[in-house]
mmCIF file of C-alpha atoms in Angstrom:
data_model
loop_
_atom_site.group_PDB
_atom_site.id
_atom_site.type_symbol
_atom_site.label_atom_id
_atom_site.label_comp_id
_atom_site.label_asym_id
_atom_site.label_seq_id
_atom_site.Cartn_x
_atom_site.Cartn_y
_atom_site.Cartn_z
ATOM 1 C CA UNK L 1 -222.681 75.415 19.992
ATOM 2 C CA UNK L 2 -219.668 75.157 17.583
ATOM 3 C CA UNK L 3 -219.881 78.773 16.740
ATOM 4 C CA UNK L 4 -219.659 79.556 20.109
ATOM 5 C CA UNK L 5 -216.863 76.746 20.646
ATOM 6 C CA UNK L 6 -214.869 78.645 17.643
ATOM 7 C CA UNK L 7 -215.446 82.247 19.499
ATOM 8 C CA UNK L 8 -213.823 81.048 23.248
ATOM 9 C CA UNK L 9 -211.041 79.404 21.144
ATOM 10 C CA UNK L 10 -210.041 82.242 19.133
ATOM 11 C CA UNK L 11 -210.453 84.901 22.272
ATOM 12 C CA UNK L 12 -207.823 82.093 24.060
ATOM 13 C CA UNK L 13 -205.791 82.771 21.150
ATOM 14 C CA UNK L 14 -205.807 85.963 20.921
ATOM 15 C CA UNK L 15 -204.639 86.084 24.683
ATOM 16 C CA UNK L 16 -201.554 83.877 24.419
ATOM 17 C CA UNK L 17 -200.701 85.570 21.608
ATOM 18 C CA UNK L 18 -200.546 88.904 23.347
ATOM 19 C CA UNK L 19 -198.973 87.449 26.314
ATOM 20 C CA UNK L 20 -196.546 86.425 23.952
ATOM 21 C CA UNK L 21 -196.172 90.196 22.451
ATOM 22 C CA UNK L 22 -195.630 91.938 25.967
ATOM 23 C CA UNK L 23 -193.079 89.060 27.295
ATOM 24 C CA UNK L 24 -191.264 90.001 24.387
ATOM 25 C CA UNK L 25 -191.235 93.608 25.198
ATOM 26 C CA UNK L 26 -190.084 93.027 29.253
ATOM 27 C CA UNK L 27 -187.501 90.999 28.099
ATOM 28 C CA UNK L 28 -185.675 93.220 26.415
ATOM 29 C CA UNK L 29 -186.227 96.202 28.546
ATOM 30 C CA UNK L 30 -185.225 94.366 31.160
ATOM 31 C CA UNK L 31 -182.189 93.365 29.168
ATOM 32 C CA UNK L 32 -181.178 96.723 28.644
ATOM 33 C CA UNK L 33 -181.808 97.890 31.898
ATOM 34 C CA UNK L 34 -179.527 95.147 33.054
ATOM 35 C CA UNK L 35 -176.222 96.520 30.887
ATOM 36 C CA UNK L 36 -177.039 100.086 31.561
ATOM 37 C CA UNK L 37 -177.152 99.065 35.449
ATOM 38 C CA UNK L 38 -173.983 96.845 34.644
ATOM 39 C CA UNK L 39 -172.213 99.821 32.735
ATOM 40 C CA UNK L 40 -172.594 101.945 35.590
ATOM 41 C CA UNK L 41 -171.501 99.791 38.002
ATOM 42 C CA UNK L 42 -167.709 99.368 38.469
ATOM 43 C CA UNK L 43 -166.857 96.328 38.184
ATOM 44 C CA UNK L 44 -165.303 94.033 41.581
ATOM 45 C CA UNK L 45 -162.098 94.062 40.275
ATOM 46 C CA UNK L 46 -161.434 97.329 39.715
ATOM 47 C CA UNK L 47 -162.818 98.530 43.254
ATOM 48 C CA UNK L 48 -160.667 95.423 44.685
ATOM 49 C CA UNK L 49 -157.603 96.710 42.937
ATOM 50 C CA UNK L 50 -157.785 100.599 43.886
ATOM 51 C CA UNK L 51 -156.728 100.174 47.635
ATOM 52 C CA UNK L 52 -154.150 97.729 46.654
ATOM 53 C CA UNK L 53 -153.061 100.266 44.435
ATOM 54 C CA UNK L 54 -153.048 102.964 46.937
ATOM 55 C CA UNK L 55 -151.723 100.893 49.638
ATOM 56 C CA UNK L 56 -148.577 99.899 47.711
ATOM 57 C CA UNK L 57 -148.164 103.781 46.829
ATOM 58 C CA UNK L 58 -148.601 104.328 50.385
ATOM 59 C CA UNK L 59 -146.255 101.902 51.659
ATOM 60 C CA UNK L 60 -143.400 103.174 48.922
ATOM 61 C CA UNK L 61 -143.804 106.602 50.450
ATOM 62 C CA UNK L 62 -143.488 105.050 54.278
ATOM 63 C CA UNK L 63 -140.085 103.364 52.668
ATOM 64 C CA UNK L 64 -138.968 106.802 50.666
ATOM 65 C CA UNK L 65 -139.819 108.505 54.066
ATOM 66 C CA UNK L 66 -137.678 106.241 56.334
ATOM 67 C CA UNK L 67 -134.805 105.885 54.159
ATOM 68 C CA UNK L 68 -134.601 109.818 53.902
ATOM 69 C CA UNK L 69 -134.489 109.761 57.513
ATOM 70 C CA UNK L 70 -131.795 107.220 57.838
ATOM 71 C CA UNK L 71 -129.560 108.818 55.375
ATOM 72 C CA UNK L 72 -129.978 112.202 57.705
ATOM 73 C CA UNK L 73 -129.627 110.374 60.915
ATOM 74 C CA UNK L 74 -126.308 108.809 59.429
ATOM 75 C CA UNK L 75 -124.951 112.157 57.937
ATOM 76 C CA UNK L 76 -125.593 114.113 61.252
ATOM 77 C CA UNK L 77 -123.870 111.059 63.293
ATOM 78 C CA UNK L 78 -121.140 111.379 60.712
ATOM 79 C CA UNK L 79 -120.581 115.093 61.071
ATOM 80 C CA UNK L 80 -120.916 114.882 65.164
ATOM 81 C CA UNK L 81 -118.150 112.205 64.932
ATOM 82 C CA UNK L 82 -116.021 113.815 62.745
ATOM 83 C CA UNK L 83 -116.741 116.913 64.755
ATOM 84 C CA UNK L 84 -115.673 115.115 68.099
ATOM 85 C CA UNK L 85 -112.294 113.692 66.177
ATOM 86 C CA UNK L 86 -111.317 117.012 65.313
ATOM 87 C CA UNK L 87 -111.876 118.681 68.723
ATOM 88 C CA UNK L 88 -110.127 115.753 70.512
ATOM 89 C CA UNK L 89 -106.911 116.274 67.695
ATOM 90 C CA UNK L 90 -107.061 120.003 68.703
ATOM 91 C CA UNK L 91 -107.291 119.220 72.560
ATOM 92 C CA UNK L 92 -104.036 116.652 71.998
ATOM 93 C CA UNK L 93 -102.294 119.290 69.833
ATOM 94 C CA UNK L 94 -102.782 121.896 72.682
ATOM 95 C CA UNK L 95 -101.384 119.275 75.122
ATOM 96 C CA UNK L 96 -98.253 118.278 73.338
ATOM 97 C CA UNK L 97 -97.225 121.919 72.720
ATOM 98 C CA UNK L 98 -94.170 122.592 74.373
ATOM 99 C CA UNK L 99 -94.197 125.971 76.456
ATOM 100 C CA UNK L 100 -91.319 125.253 78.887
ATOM 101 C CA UNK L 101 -89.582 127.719 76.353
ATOM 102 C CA UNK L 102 -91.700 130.613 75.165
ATOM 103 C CA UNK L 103 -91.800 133.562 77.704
ATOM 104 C CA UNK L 104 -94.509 134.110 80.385
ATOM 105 C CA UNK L 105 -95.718 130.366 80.286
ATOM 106 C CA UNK L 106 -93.495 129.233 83.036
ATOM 107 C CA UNK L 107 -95.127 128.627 86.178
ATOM 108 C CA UNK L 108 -92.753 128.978 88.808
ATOM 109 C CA UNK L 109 -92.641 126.790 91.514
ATOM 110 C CA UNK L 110 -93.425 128.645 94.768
ATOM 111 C CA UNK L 111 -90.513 129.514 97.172
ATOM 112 C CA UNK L 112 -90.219 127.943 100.579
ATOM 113 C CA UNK L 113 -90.189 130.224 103.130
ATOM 114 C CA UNK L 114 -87.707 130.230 105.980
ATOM 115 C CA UNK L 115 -89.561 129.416 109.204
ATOM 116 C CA UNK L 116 -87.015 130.133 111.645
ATOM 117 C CA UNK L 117 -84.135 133.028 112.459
ATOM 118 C CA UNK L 118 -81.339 130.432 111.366
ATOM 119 C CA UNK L 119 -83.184 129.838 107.787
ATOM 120 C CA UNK L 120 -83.667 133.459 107.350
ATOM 121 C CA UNK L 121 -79.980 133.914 107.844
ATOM 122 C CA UNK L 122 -78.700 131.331 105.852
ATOM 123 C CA UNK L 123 -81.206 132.642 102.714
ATOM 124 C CA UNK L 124 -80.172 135.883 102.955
ATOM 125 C CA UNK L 125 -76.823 135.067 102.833
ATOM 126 C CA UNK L 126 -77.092 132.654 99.850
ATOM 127 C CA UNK L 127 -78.990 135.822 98.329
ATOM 128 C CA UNK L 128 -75.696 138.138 98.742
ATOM 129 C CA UNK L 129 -73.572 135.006 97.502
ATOM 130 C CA UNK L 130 -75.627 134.734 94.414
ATOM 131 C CA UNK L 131 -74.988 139.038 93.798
ATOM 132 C CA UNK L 132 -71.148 138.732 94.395
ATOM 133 C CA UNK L 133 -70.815 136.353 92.194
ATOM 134 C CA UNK L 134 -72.883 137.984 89.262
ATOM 135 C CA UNK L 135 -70.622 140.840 90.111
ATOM 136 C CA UNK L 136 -67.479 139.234 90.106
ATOM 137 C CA UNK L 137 -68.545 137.458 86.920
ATOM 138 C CA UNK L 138 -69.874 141.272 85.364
ATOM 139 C CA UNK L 139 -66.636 142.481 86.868
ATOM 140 C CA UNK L 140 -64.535 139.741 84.844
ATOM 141 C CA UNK L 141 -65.836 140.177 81.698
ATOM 142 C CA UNK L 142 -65.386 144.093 81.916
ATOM 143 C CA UNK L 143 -62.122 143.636 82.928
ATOM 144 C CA UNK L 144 -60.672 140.967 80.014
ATOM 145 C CA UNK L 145 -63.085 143.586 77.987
ATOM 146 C CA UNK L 146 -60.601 146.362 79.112
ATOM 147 C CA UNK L 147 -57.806 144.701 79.203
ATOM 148 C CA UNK L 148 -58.219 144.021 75.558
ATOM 149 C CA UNK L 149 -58.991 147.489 75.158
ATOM 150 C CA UNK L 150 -55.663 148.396 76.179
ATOM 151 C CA UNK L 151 -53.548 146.054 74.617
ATOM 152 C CA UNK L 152 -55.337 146.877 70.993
ATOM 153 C CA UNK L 153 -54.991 150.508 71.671
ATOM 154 C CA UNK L 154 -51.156 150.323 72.212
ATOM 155 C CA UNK L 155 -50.843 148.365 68.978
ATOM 156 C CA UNK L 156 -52.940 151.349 66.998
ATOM 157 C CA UNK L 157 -50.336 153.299 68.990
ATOM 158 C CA UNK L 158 -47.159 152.179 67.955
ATOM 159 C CA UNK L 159 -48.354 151.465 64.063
ATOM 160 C CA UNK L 160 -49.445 155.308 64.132
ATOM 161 C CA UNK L 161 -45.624 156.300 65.342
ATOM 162 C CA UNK L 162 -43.692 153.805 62.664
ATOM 163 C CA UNK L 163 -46.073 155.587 60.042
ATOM 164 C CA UNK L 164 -44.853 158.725 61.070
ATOM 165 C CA UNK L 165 -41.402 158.072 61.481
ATOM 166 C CA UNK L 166 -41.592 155.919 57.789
ATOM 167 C CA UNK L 167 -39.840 153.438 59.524
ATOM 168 C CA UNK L 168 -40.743 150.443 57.390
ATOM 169 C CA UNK L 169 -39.435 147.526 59.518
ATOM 170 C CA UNK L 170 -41.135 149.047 63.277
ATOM 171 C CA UNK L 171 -44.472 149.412 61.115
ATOM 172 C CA UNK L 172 -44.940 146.028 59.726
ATOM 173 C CA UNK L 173 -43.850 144.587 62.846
ATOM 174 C CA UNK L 174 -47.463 145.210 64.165
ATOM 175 C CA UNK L 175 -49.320 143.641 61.148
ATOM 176 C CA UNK L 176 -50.066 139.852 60.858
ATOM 177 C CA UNK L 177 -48.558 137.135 58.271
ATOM 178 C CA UNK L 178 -51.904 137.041 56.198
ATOM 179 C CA UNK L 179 -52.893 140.429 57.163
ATOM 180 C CA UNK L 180 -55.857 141.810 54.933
ATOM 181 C CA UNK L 181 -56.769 145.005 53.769
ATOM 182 C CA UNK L 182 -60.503 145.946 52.631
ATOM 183 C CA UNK L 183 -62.182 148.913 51.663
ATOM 184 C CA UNK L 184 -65.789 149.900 53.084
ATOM 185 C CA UNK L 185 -67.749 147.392 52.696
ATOM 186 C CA UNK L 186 -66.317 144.418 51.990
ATOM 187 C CA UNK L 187 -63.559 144.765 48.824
ATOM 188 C CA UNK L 188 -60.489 143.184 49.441
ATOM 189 C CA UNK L 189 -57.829 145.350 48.165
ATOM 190 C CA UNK L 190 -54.355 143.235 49.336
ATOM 191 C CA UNK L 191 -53.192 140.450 51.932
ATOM 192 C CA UNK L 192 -50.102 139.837 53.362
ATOM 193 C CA UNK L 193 -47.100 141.093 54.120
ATOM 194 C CA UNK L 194 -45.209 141.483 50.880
ATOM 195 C CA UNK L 195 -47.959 143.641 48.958
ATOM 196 C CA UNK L 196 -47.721 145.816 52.352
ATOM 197 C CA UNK L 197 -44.454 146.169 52.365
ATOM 198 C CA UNK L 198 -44.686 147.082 48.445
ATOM 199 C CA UNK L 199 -47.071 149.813 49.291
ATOM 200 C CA UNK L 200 -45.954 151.600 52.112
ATOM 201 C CA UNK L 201 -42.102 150.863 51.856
ATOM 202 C CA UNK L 202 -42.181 152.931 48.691
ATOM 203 C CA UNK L 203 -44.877 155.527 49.965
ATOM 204 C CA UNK L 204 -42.217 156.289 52.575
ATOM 205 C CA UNK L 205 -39.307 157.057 50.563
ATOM 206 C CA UNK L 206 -41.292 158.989 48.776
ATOM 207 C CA UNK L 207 -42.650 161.673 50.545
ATOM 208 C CA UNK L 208 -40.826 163.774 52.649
ATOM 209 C CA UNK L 209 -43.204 164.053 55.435
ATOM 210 C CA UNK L 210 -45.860 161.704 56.703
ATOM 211 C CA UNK L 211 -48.190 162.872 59.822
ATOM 212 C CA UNK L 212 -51.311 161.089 61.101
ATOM 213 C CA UNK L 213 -52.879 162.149 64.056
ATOM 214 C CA UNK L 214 -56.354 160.636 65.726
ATOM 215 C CA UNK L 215 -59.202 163.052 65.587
ATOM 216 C CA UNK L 216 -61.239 160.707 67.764
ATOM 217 C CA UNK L 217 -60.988 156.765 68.620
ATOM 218 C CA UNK L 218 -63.139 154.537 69.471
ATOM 219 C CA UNK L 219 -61.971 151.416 71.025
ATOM 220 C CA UNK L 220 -63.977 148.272 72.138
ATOM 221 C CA UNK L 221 -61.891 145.052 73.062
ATOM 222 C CA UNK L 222 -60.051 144.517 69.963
ATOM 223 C CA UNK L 223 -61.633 146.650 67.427
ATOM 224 C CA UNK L 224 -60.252 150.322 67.171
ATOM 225 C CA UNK L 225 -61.966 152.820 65.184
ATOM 226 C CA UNK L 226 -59.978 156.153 64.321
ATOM 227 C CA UNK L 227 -61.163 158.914 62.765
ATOM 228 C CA UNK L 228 -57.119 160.400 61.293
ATOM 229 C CA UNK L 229 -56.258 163.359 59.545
ATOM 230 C CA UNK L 230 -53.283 162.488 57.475
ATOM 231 C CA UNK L 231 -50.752 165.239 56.472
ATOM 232 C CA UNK L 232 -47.998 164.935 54.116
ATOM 233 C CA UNK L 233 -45.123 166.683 52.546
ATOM 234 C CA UNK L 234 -44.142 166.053 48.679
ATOM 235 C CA UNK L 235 -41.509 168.181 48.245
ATOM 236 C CA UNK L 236 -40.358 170.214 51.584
ATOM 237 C CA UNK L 237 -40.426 168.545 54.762
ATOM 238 C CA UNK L 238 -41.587 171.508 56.447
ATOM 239 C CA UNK L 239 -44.114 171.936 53.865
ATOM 240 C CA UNK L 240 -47.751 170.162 53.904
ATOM 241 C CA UNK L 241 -48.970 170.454 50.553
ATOM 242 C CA UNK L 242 -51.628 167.641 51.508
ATOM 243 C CA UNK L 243 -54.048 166.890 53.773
ATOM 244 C CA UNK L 244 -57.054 164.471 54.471
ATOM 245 C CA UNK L 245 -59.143 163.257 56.849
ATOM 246 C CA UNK L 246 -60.749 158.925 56.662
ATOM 247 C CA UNK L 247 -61.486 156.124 59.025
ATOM 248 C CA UNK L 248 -59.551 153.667 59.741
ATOM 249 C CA UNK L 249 -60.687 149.981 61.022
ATOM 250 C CA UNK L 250 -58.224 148.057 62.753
ATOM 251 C CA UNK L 251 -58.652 144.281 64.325
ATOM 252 C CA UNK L 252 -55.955 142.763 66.741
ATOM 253 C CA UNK L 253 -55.455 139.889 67.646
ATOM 254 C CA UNK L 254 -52.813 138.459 69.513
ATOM 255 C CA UNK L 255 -50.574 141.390 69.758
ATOM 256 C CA UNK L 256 -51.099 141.699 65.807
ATOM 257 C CA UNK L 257 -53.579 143.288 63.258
ATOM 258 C CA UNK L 258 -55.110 141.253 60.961
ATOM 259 C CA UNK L 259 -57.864 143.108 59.350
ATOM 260 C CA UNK L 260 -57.835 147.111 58.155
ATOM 261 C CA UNK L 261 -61.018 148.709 56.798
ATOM 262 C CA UNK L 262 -60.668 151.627 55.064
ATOM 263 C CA UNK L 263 -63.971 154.190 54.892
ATOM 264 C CA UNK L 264 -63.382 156.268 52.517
#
């Protein structure tokens, strides 16, 4: 009996101790199957933090997106205003111009007609009033125009005989106090009466003949314009040993000349 006692114990050792061996074995190949399953696994708080992540990202592009359109909505409604401000200057500008005085931008107001015979009449005779007196007013200025003419031309007159009579005293009679004589354009050669009396009072003793005669003359009011030939004689009277021709310039006024332009 005992050596059969011995053989069941050692065959129930043998058993545990091989139960032993193999839980030994799971356990670590269950182990490592546990950190390979955990290494492939991502973990909970990186899959909890990826849509954060990409919902913040999200939401900074929504803000990005709406404060681009703000900026554009502001800049257009900028431009529109300043737009409107500058059509509405332009529009016053326009209106304040004054156009009463520039030609063709009068509107004239229309004319009443005359509705009966009487009205007629009494327009058409206002009409021929209006003429008459444009005339007479033409007619006016033409004749003070002419009569000016005249007068100026008689002075040219009489200075052109005392020159050719050398008759010092009848030839600055015509001439003004502060008389001036120029040369073409504008040099001032002498004023007054002393220097002319200098000039010419000792031109006419002189010479023994002086002759100036108008080839043509213009006259206009008080302005005459003669084209003269001048002949003189140096040494014979009957003799002209010289001769010239130059335009003369005289202004009257008052009876007297007070400028002479000489074109030479």
């Amino acid at each position: 009996m005992k050596p059969l006692f011995f053989a069941i114990s050692l065959l129930f050792s043998w058993q545990s101790i091989a139960s032993d061996e193999t839980t030994e074995q799971t356990e670590p190949q269950t182990s490592n199957e546990q950190k390979a399953e955990k290494k492939d696994v991502p973990s909970l708080e990186f899959i909890e933090e990826k849509p954060a992540t990409e919902q913040k990202s999200a939401s900074e592009i929504e803000k990005s997106t709406a404060e681009e359109k703000a900026v554009k909505a502001a800049t257009e409604t900028t431009t529109s205003s300043d737009e409107q401000k500058a059509t509405a200057e332009a529009l016053k500008a326009v209106a304040e111009v004054d156009d009463s005085k520039v030609l063709g931008t009068q509107t004239p107001a229309p004319a009443e007609q005359p509705k009966t015979a009487a009205e007629k009449q009494q327009a058409v005779a206002e009409a021929e009033k209006a003429v008459n007196q444009a005339k007479e007013a033409l007619t006016a200025k033409q004749q003070e125009k002419a009569r000016q003419s005249r007068e100026s031309m008689a002075v040219i007159e009489q200075v052109i005989a005392a020159y050719n009579a050398r008759n010092i005293d009848a030839f600055i009679k015509m001439y003004d106090e502060n008389v001036e004589f120029y040369t073409f354009p504008n040099e001032l050669m002498f004023t007054g009466k002393e220097k002319l009396i200098a000039r010419y009072g000792i031109m006419f003793k002189k010479l023994k003949c002086i002759k100036s005669s108008p080839i043509k003359r213009i006259v206009l009011g008080n302005i005459v314009i003669d084209h003269e030939l001048s002949e003189t004689c140096t040494q014979d009277p009957k003799v002209v040993d010289k001769r010239s021709e130059f335009v003369t310039s005289y202004k009257i006024e008052n009876g007297k000349i007070t400028k002479v332009l000489f074109f030479r």
